[in-house]
Short mmCIF file of C-alpha atoms and ligand atoms in Angstrom, two decimals:
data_model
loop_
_atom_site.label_atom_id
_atom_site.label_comp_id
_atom_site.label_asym_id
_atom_site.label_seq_id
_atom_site.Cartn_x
_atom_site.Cartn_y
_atom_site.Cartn_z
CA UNK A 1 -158.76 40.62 284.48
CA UNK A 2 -157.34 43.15 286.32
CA UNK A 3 -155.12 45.95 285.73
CA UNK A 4 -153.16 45.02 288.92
CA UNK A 5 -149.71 43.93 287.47
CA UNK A 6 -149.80 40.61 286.79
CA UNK A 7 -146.03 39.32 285.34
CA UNK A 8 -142.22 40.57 286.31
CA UNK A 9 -140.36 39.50 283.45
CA UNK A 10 -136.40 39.56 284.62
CA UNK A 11 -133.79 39.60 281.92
CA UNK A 12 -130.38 38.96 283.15
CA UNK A 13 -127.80 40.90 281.19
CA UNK A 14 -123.84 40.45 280.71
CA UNK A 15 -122.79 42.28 277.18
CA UNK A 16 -126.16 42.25 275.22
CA UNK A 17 -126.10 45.55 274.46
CA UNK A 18 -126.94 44.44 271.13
CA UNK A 19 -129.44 42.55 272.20
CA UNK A 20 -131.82 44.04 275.10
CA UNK A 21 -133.24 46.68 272.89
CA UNK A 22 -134.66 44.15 270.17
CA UNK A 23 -135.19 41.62 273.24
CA UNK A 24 -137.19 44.11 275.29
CA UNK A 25 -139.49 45.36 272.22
CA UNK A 26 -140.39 41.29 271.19
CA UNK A 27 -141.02 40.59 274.93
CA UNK A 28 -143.43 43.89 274.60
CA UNK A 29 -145.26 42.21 271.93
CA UNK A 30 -145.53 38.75 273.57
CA UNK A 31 -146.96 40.38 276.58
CA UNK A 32 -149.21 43.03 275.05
CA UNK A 33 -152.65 42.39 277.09
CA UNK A 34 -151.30 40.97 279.88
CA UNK A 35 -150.26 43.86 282.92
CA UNK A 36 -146.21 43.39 283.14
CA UNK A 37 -143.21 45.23 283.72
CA UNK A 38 -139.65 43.78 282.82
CA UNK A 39 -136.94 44.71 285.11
CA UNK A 40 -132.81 43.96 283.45
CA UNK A 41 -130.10 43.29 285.70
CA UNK A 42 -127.20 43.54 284.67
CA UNK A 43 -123.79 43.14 286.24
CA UNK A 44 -122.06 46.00 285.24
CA UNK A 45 -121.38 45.29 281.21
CA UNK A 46 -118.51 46.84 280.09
CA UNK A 47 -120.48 47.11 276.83
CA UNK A 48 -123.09 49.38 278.24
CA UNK A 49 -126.03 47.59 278.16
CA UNK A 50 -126.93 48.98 281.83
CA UNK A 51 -126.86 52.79 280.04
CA UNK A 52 -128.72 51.58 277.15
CA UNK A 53 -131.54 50.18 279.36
CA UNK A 54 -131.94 53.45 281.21
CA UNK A 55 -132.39 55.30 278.12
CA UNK A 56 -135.15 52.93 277.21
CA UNK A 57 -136.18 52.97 280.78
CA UNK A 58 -136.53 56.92 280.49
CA UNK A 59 -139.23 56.72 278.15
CA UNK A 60 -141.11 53.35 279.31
CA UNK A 61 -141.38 53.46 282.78
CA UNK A 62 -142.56 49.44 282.71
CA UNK A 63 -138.86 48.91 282.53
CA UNK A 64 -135.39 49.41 284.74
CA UNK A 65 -132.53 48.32 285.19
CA UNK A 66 -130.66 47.05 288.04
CA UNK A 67 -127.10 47.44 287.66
CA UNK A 68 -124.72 45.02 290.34
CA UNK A 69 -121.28 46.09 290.99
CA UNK A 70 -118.91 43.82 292.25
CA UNK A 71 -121.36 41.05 291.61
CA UNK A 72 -121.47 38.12 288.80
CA UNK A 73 -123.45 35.30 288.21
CA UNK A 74 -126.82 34.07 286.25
CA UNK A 75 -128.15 32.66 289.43
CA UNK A 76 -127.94 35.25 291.66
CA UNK A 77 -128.97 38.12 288.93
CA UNK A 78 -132.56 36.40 289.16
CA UNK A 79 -132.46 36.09 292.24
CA UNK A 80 -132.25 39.93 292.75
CA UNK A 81 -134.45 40.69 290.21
CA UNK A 82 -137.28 38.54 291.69
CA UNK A 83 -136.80 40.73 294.89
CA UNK A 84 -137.17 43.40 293.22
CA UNK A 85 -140.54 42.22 291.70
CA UNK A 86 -143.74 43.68 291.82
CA UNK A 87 -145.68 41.35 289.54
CA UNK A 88 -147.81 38.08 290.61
CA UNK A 89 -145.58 35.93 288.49
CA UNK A 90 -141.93 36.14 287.98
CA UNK A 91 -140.86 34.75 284.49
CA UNK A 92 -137.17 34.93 283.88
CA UNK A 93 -136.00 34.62 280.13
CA UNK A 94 -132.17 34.78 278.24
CA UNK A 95 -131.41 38.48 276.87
CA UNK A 96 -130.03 37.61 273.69
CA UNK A 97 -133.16 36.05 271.85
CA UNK A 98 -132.35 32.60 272.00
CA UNK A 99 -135.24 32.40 274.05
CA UNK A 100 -138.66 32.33 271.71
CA UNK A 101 -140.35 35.19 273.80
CA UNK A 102 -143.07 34.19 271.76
CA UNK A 103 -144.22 31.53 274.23
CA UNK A 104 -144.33 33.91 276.97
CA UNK A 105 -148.43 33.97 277.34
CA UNK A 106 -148.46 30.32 277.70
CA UNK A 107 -145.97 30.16 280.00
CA UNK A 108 -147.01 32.38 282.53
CA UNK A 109 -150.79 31.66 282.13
CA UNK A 110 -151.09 28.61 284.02
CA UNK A 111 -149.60 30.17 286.77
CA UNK A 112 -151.20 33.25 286.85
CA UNK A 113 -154.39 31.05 287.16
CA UNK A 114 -153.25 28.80 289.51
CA UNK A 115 -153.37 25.97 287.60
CA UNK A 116 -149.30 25.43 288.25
CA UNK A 117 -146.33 26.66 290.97
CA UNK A 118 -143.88 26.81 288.09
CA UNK A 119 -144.41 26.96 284.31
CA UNK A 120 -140.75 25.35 282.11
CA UNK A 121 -140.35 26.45 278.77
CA UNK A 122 -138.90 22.96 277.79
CA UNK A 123 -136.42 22.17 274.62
CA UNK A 124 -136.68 18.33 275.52
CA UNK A 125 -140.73 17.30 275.71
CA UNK A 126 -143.33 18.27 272.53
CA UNK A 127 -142.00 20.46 269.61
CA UNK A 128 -139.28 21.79 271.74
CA UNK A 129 -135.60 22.08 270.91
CA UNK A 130 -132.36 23.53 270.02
CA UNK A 131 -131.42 25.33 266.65
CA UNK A 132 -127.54 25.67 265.59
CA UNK A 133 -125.52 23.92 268.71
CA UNK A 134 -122.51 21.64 268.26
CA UNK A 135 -122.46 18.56 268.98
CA UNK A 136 -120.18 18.78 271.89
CA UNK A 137 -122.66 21.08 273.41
CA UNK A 138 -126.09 19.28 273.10
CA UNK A 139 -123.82 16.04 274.29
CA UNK A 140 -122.69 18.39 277.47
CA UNK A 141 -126.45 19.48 278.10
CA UNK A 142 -127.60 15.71 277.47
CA UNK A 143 -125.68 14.95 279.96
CA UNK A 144 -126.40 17.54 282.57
CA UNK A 145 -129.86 16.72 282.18
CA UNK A 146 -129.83 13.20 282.57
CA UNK A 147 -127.56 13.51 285.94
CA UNK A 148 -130.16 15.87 287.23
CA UNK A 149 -133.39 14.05 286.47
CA UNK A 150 -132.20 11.64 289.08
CA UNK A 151 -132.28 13.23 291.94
CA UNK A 152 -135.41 15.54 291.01
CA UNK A 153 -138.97 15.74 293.12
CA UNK A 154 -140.60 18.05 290.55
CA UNK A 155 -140.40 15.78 287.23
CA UNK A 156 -138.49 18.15 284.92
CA UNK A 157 -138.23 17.00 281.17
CA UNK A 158 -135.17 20.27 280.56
CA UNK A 159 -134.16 20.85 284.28
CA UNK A 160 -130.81 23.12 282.36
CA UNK A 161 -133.83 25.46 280.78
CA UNK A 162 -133.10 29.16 281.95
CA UNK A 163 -136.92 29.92 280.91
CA UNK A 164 -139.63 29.76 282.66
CA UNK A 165 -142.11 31.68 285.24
CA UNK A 166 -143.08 31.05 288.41
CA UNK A 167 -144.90 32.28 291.61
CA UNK A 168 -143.49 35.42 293.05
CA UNK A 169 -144.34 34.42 296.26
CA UNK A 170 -143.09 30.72 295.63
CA UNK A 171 -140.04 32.18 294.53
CA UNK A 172 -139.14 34.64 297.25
CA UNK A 173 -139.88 31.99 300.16
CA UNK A 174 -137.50 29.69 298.51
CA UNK A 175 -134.65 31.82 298.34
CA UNK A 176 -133.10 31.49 302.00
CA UNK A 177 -132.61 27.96 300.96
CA UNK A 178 -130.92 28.97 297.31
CA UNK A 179 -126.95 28.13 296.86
CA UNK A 180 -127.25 30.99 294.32
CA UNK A 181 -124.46 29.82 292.76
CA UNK A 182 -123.46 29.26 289.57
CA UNK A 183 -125.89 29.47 286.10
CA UNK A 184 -128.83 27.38 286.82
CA UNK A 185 -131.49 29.16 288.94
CA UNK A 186 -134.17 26.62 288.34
CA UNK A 187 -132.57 23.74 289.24
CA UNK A 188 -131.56 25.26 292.56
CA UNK A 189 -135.42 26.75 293.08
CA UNK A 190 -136.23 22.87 292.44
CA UNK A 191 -134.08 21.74 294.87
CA UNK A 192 -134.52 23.76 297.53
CA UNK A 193 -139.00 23.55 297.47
CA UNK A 194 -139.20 20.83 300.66
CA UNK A 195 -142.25 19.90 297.70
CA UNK A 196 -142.82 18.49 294.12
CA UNK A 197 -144.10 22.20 292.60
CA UNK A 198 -146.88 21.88 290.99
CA UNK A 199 -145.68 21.77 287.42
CA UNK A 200 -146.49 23.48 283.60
CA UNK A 201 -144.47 22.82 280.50
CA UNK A 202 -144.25 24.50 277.32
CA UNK A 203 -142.38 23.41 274.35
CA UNK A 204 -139.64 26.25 272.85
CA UNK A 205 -137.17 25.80 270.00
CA UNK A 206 -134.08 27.18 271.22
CA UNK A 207 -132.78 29.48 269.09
CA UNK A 208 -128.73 30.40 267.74
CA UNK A 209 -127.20 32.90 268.82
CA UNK A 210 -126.94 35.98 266.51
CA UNK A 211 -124.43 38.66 268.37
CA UNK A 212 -122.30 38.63 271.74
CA UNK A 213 -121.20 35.36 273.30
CA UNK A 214 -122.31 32.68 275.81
CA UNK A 215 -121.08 33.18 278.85
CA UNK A 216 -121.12 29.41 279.73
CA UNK A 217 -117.83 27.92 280.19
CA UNK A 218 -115.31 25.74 282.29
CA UNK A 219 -115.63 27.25 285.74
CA UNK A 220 -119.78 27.42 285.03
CA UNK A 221 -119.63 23.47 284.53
CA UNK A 222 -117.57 22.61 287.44
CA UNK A 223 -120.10 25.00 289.73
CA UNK A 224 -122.96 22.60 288.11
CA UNK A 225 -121.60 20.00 289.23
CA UNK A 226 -120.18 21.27 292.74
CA UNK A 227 -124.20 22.50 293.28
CA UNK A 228 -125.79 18.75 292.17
CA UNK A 229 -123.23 17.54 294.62
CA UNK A 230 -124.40 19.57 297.29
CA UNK A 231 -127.47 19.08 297.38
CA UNK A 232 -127.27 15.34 297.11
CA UNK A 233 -124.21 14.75 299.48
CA UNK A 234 -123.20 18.33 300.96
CA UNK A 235 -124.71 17.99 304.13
CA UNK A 236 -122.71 14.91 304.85
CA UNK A 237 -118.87 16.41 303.18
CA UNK A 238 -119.54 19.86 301.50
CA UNK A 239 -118.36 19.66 297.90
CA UNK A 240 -115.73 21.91 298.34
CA UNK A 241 -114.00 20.40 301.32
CA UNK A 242 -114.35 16.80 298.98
CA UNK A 243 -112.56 18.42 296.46
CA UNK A 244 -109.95 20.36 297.97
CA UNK A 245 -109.19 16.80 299.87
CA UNK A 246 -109.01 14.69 296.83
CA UNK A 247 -106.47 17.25 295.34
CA UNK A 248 -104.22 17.01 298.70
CA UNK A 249 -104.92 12.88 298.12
CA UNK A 250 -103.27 13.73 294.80
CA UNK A 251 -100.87 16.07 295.72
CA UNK A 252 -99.53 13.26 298.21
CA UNK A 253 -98.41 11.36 294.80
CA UNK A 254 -96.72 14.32 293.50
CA UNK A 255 -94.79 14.38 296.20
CA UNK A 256 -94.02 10.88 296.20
CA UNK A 257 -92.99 11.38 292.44
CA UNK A 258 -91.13 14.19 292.83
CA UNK A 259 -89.03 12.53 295.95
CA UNK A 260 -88.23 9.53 293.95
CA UNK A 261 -87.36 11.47 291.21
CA UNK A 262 -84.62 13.57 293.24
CA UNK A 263 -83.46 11.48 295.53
CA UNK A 264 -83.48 8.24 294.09
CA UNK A 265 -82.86 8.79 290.35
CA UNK A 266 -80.87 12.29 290.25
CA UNK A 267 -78.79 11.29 293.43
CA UNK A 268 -79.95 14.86 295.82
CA UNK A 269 -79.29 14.56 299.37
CA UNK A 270 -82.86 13.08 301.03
CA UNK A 271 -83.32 16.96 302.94
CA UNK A 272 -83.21 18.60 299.57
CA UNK A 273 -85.37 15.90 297.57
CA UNK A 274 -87.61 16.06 300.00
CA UNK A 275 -87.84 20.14 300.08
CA UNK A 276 -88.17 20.12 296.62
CA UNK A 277 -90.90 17.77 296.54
CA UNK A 278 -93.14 19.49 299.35
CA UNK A 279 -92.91 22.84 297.42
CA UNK A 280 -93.99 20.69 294.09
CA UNK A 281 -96.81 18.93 295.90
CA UNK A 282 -98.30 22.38 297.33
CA UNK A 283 -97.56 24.12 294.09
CA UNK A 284 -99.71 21.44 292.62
CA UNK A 285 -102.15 21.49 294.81
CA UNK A 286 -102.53 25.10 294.66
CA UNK A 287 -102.58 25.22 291.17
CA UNK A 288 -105.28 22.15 290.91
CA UNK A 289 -107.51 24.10 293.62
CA UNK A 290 -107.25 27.46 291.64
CA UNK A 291 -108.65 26.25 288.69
CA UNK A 292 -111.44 23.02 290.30
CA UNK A 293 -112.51 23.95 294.01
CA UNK A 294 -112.78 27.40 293.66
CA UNK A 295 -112.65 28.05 290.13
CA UNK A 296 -116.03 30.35 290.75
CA UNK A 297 -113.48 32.83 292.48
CA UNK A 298 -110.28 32.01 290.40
CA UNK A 299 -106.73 33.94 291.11
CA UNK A 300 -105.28 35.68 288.59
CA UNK A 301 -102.38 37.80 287.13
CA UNK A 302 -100.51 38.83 290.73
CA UNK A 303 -103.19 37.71 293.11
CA UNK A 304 -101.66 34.22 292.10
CA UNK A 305 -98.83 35.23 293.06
CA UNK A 306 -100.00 36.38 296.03
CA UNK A 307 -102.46 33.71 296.40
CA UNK A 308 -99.52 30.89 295.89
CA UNK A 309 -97.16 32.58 298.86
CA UNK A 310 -100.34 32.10 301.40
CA UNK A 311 -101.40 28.73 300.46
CA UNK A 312 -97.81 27.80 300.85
CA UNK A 313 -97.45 29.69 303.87
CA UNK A 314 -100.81 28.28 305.64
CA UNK A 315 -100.08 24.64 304.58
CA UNK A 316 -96.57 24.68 306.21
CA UNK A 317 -98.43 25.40 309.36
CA UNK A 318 -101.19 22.63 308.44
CA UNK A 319 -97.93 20.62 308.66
CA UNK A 320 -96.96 21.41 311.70
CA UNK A 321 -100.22 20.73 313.44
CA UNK A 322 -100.66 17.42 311.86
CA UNK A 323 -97.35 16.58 312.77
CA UNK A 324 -97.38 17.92 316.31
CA UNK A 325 -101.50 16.32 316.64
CA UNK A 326 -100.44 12.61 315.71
CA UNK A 327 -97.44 12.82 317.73
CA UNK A 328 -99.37 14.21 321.02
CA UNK A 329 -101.62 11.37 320.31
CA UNK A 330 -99.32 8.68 319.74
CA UNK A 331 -96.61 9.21 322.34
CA UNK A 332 -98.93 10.39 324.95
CA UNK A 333 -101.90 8.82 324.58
CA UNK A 334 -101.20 5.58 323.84
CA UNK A 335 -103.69 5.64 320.53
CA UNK A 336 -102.56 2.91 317.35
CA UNK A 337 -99.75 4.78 315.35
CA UNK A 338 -101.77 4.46 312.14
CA UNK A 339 -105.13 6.19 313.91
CA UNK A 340 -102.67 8.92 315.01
CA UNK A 341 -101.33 10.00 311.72
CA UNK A 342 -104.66 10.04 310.57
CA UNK A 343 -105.80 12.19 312.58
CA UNK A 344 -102.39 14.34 312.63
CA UNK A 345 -103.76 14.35 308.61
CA UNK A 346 -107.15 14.99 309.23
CA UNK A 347 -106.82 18.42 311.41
CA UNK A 348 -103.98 19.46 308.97
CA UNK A 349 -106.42 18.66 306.39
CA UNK A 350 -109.23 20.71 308.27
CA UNK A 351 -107.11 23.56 308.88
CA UNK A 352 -105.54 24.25 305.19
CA UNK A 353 -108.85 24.25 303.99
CA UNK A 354 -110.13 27.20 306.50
CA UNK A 355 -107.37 28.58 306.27
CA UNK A 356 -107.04 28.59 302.22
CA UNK A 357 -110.98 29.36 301.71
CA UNK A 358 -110.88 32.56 303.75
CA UNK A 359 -107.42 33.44 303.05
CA UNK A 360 -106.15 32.42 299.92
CA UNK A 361 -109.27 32.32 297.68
CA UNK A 362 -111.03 34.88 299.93
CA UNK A 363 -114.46 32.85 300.84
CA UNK A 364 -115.85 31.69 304.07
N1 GDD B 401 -126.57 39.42 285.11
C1 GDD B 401 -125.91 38.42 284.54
N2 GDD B 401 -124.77 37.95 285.14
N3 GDD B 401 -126.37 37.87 283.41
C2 GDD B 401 -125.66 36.87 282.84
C3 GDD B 401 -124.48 36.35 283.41
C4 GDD B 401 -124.01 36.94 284.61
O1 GDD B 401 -123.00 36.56 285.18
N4 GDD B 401 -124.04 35.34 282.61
C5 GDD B 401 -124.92 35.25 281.60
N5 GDD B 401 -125.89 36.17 281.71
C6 GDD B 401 -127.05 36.42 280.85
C7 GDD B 401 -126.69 36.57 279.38
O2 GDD B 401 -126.41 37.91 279.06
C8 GDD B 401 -127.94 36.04 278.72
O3 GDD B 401 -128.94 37.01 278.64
C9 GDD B 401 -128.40 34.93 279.64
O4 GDD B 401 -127.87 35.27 280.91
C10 GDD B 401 -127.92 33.54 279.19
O5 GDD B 401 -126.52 33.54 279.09
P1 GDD B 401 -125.76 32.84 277.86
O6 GDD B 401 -124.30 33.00 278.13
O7 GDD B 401 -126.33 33.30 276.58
O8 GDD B 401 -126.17 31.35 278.15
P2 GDD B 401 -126.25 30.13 277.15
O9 GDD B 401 -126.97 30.52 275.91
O10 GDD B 401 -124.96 29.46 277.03
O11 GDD B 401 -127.12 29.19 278.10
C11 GDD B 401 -128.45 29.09 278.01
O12 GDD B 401 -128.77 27.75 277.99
C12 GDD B 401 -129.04 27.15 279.16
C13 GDD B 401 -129.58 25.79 278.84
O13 GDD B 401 -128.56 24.94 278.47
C14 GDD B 401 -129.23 29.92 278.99
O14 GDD B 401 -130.52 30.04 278.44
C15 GDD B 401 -129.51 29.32 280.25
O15 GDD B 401 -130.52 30.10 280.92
C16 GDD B 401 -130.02 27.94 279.99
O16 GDD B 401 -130.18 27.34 281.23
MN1 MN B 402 -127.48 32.38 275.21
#
């Protein structure tokens, strides 16, 4: 053995400022004998925890702390931190000790030999598993996991695990093709190797959680599923172009509902039903696409506001080039009546979603 350094061990942080101290010391101890360094990024904790990792960082130089600003997410954490690695390996483990760190020697063993690509700490193969979850939550992870398996290469028994180590080198060539989105970094590594990796697994009991909270929740499960999507189907409709359309499909029955409803059953004049019923189909449809398609960058507070007066705004126009597109088509070109107002719906379609993603929500 060398003295070169042989394992980056990244711990992403978001409030575990009671945690990374004791989390840092045990993953010490697992690693004593084997050259590593442990690098903690954090995006910006209000809590501290970047602070509190420089003052352990000022006395243990085998540790800092990269602190993102203006940056969130689990994914894309380790993917800085593996960019910023030094080390042969790159394991990646949770913060808050719900990891058992004390697995960390077989884990990154068979890849520091060569023997694997990528090394899973697994909860679902050999003594692994979870301590303390509800039942809601192993059914939700269940789940996950089943819907993954199937469209795996690399034959994953916990594809949700957020522990395990892998080739630095295998890692940083896989990261052009990352989404980077969302919570699970090893699914997307998984999906984006052209290659089965060649594959390690080591059994971990996953532990409760003692202080701070999960950070998994609503908008983390709809990315999981927007990401699977992606990679399975995206390069054919991307998921959030699927989504935003299925919510217009919807928001087209609103409106129907909300013309009926006004016109035909409170007696308003047709004009003012059917005002009232395009403002409640694009308030719905905002509304929907705020908190599904692009619930990773959610408005909130006045930028809803804000965000509502756009949308609004750009899908008037979206009307007006559908309506001016089908009727260009129709009168002057002689196509079918039916294939011109779907295409009149298709480039208003089109054009709301540009327009909305870069914006109304900000992305593109
Ligand atoms: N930098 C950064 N940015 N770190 C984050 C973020 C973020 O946006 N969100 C969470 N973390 C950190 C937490 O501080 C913790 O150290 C670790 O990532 C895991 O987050 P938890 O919020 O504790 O996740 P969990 O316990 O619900 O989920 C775990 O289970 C999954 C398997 O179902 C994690 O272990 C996942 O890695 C694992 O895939
Ligand atoms: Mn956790």
């Amino acid at each position: 053995m060398t003295n070169a350094l042989q394992v980056s061990l990244i711990l992403p942080t978001r409030n575990e400022a009671g945690n990374i101290a004791e989390a840092i010391r045990r993953a010490h101890e697992a690693l004593d004998g084997i050259p590593h360094e442990i690098i903690v990024v954090d995006d910006n904790s209000p809590d501290g925890t970047a602070d509190l990792v420089r003052s352990i960082a000022a006395d243990d130089p085998s540790v800092r702390c990269i602190q993102r600003i203006g940056r969130r997410g689990l994914a894309s954490a380790c993917i800085e931190g593996a960019l910023s690695a030094a080390g042969q390996v790159v394991a990646v483990m949770d913060a808050d000790l719900q990891h058992d760190e004390t697995i960390l020697p077989k884990l990154v063993q068979p890849v520091l030999s060569g023997e694997a690509e990528l090394s899973v700490g697994t909860r679902y193969s050999g003594g692994g598993g979870t301590s303390g979850w509800s039942e809601t939550r192993e059914a939700q992870s269940e789940w996950a996991t089943r819907l993954a398996m199937r469209f795996l290469k690399t034959p994953l028994s916990d594809p949700m695990s957020g522990f395990f180590a892998i080739r630095a080198e295998t890692f940083r060539a896989l990261i052009p093709n990352l989404s980077g989105r969302g919570f699970k970094i090893l699914l997307d590594l998984v999906f984006a190797s052209p290659e089965a990796l060649t594959l390690h697994e080591e059994p971990f009991v996953f532990r409760g959680r003692e202080k701070g909270e999960s950070k998994l929740d609503t908008p983390t499960a709809i990315q999981y599923l927007m990401m699977l999507y992606d990679r399975v189907m995206g390069h054919i409709i991307p998921a959030r172009f699927a989504l935003f359309a299925i919510v217009g499909g919807l928001g087209v029955a609103v409106h129907m509902l909300a013309l009926i409803a006004c016109y035909q059953l409170l007696g308003m004049s047709f004009l003012a039903g059917q005002s009232v019923a395009v403002m409640s189909a694009m308030t719905f449809n905002f509304v929907l696409n705020n908190l599904l398609t692009f619930s990773d960058v959610r408005l909130k507070g006045w930028a809803l506001l804000r965000g509502w007066v756009v949308f609004c705004l750009i899908c008037g126009l979206g009307a007006i080039a559908n309506v001016g597109v089908a009727s260009y088509l129709f009168s002057e070109t002689g196509v079918m009546w039916t294939l011109s107002a779907l295409a009149g719906i298709l480039v208003g379609a089109v054009w709301n979603f540009v327009m909305s993603s870069r914006f109304t929500w900000g992305q593109l």
